[in-house]
Tab-separated table of N, CA and C in Angstrom:
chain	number	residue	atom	x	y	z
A	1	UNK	N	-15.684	62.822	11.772
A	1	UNK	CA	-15.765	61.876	10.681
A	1	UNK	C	-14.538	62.055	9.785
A	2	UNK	N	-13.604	61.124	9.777
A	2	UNK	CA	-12.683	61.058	8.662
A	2	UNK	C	-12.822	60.359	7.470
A	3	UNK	N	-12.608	60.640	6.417
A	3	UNK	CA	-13.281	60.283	5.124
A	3	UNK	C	-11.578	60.290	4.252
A	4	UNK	N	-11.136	59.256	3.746
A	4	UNK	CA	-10.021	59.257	3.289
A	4	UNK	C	-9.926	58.130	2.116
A	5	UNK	N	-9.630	58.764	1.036
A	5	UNK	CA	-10.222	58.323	-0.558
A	5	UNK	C	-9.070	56.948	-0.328
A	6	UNK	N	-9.735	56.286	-1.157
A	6	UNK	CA	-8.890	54.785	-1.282
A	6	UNK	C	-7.277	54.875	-2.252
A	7	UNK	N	-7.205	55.853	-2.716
A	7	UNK	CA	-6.242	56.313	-3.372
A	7	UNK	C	-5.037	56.879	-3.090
A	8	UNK	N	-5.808	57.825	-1.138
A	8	UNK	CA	-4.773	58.304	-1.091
A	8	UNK	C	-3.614	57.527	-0.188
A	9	UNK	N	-2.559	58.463	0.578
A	9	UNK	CA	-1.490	57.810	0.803
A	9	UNK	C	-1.589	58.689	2.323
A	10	UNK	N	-1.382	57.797	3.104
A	10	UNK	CA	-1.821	58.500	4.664
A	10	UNK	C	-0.426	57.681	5.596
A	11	UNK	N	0.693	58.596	5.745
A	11	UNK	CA	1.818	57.642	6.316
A	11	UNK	C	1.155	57.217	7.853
A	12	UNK	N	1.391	55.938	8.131
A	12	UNK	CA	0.471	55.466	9.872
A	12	UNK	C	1.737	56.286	10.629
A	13	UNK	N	2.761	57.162	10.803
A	13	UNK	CA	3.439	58.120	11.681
A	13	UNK	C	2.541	59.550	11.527
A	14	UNK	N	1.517	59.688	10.733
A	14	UNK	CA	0.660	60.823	10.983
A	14	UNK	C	-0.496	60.856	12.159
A	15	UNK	N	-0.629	61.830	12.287
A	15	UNK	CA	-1.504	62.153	13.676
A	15	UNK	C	-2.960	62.424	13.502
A	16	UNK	N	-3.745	62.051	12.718
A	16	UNK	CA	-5.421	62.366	12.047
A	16	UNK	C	-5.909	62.438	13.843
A	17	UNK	N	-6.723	63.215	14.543
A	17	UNK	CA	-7.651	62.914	15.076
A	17	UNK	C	-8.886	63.344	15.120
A	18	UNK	N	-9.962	62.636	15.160
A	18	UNK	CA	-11.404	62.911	15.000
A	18	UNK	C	-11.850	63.503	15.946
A	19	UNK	N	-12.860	64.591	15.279
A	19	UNK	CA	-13.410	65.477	15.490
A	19	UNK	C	-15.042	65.072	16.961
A	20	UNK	N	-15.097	65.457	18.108
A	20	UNK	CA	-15.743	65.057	19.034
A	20	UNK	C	-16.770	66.520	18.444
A	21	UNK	N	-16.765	67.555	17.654
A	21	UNK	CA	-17.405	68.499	17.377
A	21	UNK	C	-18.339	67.892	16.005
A	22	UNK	N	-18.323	67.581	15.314
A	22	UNK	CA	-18.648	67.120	14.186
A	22	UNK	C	-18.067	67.610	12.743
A	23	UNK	N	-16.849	67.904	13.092
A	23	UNK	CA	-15.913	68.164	12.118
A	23	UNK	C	-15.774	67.456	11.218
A	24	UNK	N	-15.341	67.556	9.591
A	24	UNK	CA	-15.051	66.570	8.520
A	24	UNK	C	-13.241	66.499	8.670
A	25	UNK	N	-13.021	65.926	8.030
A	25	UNK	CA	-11.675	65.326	8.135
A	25	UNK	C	-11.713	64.605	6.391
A	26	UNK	N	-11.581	65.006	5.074
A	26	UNK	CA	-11.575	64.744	4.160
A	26	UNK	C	-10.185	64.510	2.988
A	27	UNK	N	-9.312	63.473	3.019
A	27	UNK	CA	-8.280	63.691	1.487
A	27	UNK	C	-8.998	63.049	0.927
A	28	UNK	N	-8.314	63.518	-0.367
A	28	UNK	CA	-8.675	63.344	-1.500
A	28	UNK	C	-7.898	62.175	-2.565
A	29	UNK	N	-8.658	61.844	-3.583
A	29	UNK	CA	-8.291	60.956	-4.439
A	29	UNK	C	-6.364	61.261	-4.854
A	30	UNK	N	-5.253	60.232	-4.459
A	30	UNK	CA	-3.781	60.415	-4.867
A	30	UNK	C	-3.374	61.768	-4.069
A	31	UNK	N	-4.050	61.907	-2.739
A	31	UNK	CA	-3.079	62.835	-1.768
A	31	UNK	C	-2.135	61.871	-0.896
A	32	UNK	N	-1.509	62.962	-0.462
A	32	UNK	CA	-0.192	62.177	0.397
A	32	UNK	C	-0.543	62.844	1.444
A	33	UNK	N	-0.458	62.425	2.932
A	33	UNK	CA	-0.175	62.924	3.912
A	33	UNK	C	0.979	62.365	4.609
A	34	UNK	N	2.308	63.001	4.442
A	34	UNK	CA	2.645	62.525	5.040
A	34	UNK	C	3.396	62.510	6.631
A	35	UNK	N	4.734	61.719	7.115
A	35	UNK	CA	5.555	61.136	8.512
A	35	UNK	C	5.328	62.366	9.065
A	36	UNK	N	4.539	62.474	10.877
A	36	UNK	CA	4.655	63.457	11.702
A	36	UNK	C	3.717	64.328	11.282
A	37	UNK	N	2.395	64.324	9.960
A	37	UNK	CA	1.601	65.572	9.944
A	37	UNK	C	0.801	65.500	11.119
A	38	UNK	N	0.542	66.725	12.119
A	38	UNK	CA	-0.653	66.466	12.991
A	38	UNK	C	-1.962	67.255	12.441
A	39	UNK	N	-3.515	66.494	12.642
A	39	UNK	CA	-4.341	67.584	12.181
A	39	UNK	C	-5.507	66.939	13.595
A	40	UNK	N	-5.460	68.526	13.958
A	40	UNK	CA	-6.120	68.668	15.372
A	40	UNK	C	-7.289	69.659	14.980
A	41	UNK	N	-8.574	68.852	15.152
A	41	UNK	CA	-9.565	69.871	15.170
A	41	UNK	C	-9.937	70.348	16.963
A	42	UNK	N	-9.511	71.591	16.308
A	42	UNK	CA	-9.841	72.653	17.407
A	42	UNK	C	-10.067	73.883	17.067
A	43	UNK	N	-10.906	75.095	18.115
A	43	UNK	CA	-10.801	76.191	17.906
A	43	UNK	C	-11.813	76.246	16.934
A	44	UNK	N	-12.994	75.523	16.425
A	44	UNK	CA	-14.243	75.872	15.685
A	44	UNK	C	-14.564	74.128	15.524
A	45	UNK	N	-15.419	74.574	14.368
A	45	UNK	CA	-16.315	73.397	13.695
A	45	UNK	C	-16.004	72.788	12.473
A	46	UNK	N	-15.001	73.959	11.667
A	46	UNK	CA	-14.825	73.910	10.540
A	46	UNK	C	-14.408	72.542	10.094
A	47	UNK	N	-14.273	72.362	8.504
A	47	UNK	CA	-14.017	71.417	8.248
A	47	UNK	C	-12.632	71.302	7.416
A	48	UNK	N	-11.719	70.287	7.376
A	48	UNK	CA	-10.812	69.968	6.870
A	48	UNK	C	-11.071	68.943	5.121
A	49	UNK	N	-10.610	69.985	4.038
A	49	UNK	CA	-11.240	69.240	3.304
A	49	UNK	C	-9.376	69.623	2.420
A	50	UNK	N	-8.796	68.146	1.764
A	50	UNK	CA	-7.440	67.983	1.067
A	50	UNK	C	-8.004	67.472	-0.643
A	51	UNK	N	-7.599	68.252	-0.820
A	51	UNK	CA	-8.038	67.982	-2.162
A	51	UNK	C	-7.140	66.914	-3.408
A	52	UNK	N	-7.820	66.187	-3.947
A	52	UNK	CA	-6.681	65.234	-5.184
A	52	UNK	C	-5.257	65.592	-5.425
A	53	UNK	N	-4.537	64.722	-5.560
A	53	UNK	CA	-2.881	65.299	-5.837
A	53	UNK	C	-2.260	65.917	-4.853
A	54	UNK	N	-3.209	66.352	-3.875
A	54	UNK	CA	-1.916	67.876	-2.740
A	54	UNK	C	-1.483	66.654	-1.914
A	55	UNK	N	-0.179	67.097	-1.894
A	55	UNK	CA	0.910	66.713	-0.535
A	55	UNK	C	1.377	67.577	0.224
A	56	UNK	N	0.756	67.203	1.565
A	56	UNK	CA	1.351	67.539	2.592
A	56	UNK	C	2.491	67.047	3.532
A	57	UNK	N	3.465	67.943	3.998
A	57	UNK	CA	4.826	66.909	4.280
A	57	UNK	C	4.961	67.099	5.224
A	58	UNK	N	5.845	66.462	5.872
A	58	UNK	CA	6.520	66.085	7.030
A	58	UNK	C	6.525	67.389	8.285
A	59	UNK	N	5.674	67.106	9.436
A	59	UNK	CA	5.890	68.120	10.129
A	59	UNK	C	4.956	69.434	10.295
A	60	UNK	N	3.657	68.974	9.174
A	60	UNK	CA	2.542	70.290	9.136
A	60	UNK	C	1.793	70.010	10.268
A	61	UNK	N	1.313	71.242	10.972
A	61	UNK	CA	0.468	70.889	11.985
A	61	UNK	C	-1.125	71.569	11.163
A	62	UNK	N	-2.184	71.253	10.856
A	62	UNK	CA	-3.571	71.537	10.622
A	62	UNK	C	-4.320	71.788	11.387
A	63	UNK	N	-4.894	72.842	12.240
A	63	UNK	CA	-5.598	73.135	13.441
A	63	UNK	C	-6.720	73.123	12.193
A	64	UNK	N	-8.366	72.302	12.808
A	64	UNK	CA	-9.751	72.245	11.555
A	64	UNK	C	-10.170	73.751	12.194
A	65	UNK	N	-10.087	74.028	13.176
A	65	UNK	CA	-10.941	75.799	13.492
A	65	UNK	C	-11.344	76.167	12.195
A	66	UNK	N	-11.470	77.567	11.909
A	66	UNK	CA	-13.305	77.646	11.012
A	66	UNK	C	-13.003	76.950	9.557
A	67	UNK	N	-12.116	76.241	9.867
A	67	UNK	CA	-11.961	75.466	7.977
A	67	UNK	C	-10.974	75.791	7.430
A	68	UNK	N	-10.451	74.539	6.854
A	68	UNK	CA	-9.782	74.408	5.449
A	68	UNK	C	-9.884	73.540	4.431
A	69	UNK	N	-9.804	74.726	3.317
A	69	UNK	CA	-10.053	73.707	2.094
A	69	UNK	C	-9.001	74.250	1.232
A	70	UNK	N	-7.781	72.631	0.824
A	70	UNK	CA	-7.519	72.729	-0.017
A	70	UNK	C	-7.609	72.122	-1.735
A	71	UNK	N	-6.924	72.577	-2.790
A	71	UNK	CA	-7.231	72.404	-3.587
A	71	UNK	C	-6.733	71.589	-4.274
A	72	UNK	N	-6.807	71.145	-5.446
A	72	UNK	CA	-6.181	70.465	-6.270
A	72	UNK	C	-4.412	70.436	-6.437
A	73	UNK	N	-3.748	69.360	-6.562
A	73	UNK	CA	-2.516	69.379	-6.962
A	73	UNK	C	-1.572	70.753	-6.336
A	74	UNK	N	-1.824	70.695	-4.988
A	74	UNK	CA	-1.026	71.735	-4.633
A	74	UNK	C	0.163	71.096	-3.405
A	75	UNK	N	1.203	71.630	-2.948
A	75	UNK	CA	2.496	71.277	-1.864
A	75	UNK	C	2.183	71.954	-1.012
A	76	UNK	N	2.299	71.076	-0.127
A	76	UNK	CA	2.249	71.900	1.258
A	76	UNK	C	3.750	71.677	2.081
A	77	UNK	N	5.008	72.128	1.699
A	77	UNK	CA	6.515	71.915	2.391
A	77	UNK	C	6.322	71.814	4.211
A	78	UNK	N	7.008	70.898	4.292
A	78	UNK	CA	7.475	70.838	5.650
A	78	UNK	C	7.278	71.680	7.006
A	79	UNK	N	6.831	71.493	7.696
A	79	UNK	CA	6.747	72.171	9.358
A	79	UNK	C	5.771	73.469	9.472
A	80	UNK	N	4.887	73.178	8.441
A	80	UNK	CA	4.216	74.643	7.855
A	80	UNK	C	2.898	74.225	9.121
A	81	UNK	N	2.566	75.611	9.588
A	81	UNK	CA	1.354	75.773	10.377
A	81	UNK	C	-0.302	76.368	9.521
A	82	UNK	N	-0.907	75.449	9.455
A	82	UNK	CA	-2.273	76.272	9.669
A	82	UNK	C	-3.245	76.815	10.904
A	83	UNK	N	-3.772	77.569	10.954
A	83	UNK	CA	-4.625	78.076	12.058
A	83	UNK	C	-5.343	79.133	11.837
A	84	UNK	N	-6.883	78.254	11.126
A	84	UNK	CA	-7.608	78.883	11.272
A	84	UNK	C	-8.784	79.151	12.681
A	85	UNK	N	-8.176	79.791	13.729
A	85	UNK	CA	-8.771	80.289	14.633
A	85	UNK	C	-8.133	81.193	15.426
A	86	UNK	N	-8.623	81.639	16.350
A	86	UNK	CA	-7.793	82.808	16.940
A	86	UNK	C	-8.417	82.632	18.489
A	87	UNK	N	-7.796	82.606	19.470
A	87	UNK	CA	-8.219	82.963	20.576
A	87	UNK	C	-8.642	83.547	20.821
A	88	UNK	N	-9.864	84.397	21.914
A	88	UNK	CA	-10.369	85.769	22.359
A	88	UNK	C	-8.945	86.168	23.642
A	89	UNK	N	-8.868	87.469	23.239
A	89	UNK	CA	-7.731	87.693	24.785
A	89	UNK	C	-8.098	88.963	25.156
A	90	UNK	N	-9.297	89.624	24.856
A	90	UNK	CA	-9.279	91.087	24.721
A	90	UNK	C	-9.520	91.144	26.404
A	91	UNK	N	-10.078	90.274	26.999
A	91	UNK	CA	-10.445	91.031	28.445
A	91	UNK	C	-9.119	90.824	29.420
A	92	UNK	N	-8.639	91.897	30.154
A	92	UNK	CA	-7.523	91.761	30.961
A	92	UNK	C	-7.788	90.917	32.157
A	93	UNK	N	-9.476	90.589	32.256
A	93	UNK	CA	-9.627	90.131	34.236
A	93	UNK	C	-9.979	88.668	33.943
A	94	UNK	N	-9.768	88.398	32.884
A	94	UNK	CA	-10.015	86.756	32.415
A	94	UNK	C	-9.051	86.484	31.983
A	95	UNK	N	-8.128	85.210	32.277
A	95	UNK	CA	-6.953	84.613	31.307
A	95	UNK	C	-7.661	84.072	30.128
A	96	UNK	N	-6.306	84.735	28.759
A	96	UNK	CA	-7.107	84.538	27.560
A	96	UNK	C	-7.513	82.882	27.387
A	97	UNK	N	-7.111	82.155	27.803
A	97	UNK	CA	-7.528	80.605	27.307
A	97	UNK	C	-9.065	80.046	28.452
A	98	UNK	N	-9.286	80.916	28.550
A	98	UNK	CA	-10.774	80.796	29.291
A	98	UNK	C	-11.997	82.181	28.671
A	99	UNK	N	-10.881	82.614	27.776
A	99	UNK	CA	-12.278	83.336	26.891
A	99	UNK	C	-12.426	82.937	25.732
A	100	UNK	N	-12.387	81.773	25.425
A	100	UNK	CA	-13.454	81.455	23.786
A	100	UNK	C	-12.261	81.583	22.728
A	101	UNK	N	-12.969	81.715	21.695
A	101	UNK	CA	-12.524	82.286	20.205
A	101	UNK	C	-12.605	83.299	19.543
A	102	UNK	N	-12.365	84.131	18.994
A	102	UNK	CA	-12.611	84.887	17.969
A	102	UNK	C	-13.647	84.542	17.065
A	103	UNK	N	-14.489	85.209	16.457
A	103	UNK	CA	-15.655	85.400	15.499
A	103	UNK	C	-14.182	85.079	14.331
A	104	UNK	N	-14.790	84.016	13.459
A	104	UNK	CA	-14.124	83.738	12.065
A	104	UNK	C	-14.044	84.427	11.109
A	105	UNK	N	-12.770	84.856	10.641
A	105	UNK	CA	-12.976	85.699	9.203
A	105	UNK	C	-12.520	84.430	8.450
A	106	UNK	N	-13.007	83.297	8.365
A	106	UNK	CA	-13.575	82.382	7.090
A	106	UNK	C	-12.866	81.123	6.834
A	107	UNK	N	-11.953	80.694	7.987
A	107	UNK	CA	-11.209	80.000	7.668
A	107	UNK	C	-10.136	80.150	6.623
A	108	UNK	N	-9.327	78.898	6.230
A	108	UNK	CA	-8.316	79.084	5.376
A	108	UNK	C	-8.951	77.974	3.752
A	109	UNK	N	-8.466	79.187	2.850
A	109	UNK	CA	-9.220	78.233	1.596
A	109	UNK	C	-7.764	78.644	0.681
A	110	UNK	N	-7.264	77.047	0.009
A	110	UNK	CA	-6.415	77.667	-0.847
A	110	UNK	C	-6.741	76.723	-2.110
A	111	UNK	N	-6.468	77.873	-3.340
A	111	UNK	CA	-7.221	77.006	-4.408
A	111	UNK	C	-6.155	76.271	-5.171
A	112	UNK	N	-6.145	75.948	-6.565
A	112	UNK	CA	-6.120	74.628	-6.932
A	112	UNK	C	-4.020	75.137	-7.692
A	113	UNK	N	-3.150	74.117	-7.466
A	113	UNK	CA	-1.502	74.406	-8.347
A	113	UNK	C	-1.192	74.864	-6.920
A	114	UNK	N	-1.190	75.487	-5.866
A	114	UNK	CA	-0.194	76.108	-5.086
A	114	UNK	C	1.073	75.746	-4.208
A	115	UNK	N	2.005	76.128	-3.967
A	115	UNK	CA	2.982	75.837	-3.617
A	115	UNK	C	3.404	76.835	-2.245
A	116	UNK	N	3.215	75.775	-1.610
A	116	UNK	CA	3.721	76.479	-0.464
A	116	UNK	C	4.842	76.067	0.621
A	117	UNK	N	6.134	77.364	0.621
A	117	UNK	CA	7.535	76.694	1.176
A	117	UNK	C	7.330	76.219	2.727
A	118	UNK	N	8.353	75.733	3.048
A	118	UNK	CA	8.526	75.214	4.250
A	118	UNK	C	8.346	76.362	5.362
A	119	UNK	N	8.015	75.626	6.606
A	119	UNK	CA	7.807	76.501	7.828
A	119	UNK	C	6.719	77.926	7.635
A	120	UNK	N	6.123	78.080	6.917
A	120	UNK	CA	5.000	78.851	6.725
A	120	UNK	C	3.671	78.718	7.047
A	121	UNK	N	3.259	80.115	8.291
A	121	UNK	CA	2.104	79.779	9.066
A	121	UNK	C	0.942	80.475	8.228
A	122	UNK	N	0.103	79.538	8.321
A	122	UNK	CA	-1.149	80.841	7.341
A	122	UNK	C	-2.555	80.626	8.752
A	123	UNK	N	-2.879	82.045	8.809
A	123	UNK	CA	-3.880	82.599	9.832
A	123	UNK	C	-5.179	82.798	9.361
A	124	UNK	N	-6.325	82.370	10.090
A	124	UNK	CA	-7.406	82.609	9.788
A	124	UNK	C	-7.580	83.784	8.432
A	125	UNK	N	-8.506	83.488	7.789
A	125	UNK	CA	-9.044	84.500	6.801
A	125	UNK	C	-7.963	84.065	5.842
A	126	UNK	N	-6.982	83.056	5.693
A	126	UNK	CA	-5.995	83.593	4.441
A	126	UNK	C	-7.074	82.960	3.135
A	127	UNK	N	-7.071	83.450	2.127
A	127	UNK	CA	-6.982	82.836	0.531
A	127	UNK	C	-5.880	83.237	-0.183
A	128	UNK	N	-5.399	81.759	-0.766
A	128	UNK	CA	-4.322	81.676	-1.621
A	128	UNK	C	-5.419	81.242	-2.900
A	129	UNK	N	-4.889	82.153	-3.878
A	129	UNK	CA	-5.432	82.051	-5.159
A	129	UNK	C	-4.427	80.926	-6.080
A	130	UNK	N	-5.544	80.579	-6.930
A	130	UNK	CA	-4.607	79.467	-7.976
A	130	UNK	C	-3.329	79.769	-8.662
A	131	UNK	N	-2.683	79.024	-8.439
A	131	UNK	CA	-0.977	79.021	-8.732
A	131	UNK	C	-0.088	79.543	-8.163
A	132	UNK	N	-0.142	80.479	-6.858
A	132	UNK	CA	0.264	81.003	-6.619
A	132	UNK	C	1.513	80.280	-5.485
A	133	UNK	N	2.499	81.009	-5.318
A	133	UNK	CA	3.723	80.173	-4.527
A	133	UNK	C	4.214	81.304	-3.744
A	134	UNK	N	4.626	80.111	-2.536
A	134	UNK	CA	4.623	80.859	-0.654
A	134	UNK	C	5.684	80.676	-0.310
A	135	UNK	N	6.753	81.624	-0.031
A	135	UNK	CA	8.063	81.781	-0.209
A	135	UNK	C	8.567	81.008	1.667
A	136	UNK	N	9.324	80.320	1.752
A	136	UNK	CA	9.497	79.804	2.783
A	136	UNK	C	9.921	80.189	4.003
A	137	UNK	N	9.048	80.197	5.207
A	137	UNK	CA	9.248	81.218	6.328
A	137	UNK	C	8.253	82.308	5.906
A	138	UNK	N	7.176	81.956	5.346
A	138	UNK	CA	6.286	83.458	4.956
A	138	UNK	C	5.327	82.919	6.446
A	139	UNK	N	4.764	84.747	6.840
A	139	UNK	CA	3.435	84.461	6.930
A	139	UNK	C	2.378	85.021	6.308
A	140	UNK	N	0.972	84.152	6.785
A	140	UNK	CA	0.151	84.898	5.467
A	140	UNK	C	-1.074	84.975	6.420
A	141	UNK	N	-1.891	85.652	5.920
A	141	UNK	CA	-3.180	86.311	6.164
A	141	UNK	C	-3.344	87.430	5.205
A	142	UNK	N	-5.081	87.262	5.206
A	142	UNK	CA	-5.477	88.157	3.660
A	142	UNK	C	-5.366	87.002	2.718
A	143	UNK	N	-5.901	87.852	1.569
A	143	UNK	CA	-5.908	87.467	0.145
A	143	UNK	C	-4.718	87.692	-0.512
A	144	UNK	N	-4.263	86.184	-1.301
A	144	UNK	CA	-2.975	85.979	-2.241
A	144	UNK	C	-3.433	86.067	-3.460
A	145	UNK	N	-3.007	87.082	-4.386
A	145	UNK	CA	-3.420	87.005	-6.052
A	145	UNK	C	-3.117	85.408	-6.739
A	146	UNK	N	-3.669	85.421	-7.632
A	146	UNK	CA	-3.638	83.875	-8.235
A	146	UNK	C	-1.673	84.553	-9.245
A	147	UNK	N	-1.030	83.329	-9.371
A	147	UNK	CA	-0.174	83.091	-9.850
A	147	UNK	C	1.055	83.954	-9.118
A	148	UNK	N	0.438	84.765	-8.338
A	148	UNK	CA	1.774	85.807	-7.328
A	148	UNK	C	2.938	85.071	-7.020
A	149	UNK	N	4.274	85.230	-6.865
A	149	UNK	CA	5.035	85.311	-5.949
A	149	UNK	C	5.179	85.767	-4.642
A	150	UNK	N	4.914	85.208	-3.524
A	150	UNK	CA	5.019	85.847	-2.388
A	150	UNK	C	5.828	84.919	-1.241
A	151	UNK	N	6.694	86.199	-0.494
A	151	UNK	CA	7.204	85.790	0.964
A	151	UNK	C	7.704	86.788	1.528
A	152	UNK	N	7.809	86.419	3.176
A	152	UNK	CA	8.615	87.547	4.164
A	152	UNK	C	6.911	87.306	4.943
A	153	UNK	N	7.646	88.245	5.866
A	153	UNK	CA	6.372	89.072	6.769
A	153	UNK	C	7.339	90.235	7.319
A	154	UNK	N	6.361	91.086	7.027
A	154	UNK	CA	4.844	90.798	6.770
A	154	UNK	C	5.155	90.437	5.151
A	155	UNK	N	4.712	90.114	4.847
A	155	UNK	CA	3.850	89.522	3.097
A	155	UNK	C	3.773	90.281	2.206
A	156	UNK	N	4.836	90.169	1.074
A	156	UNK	CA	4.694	91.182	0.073
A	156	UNK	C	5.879	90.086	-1.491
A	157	UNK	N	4.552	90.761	-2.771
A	157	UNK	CA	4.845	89.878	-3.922
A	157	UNK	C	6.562	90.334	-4.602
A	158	UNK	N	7.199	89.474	-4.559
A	158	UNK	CA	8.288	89.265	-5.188
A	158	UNK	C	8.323	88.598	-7.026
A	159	UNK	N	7.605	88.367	-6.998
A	159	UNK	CA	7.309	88.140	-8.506
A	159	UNK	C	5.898	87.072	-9.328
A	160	UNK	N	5.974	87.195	-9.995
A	160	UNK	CA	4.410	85.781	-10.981
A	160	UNK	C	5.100	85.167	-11.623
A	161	UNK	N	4.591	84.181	-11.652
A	161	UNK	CA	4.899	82.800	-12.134
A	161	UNK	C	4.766	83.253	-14.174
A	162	UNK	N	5.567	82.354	-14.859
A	162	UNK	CA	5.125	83.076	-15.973
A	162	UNK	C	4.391	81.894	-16.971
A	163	UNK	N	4.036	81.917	-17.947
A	163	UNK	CA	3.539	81.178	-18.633
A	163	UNK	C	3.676	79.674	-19.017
């Protein structure tokens, strides 16, 4: 089910496809999606939820696996990956793409102001806390403090945003 507010801005060169799982597919009131985003639910059930104001640009790919929710008025820069899911590969006598998924550590939830640079993959389990900004070429997994500075990988704060 795709659900896409009358407000927002959905370029027709984006790639939405619906969910045969019963996945949501949700923007929000004055989001942008825009030229070349793909959002592929795979790899769970989760749901895709874009919250008012966030733009997403040119070139993000959105895997829905165990969820994302973003937040209010936040950037999502260019060619950036989400993926919340993980393959199973642990058994050597099975090729990994015939063993399943990984058990979810929670999908990806990022809350409301964030900024996040170009080409940056975020992995199951990430939370990005409010305000916080994603230095370009980061990757992330784990918890981001609200207002942090962060980039590199592995992932470590370079400075806070100030008042």
């Amino acid at each position: 089910m795709i659900e896409i507010a009358a407000t927002a801005r959905v370029s027709p060169l984006a790639d939405i496809e619906d969910s045969v799982r019963g996945t949501r597919i949700v923007i929000g009131d004055h989001a942008v999606i825009d030229s070349f985003v793909k959002v592929k639910p795979a790899g769970g059930t989760g749901d895709l939820v874009i919250g008012p104001r966030t733009v997403i640009n040119s070139g993000c790919v959105l895997y829905t696996g165990n969820g994302i929710i973003i937040g209010a008025d936040c950037a999502v820069a260019a060619n950036c990956t989400f993926a919340p899911t993980n393959h199973n590969y642990i058994r050597r006598d099975v090729p990994f793409n015939r063993q399943g998924f990984l058990q979810s550590r929670g999908g990806i939830v990022i809350e409301d102001d964030v900024w996040i640079g170009a080409n940056c993959v975020l992995l199951d389990g990430t939370v990005i806390r409010q305000g916080a900004v994603i230095g370009a070429g980061s990757l992330v997994r784990g918890e981001v403090e609200a207002y942090s500075i962060m980039a590199g990988n592995p992932l470590r704060r370079i400075g806070w945003r100030g008042n």
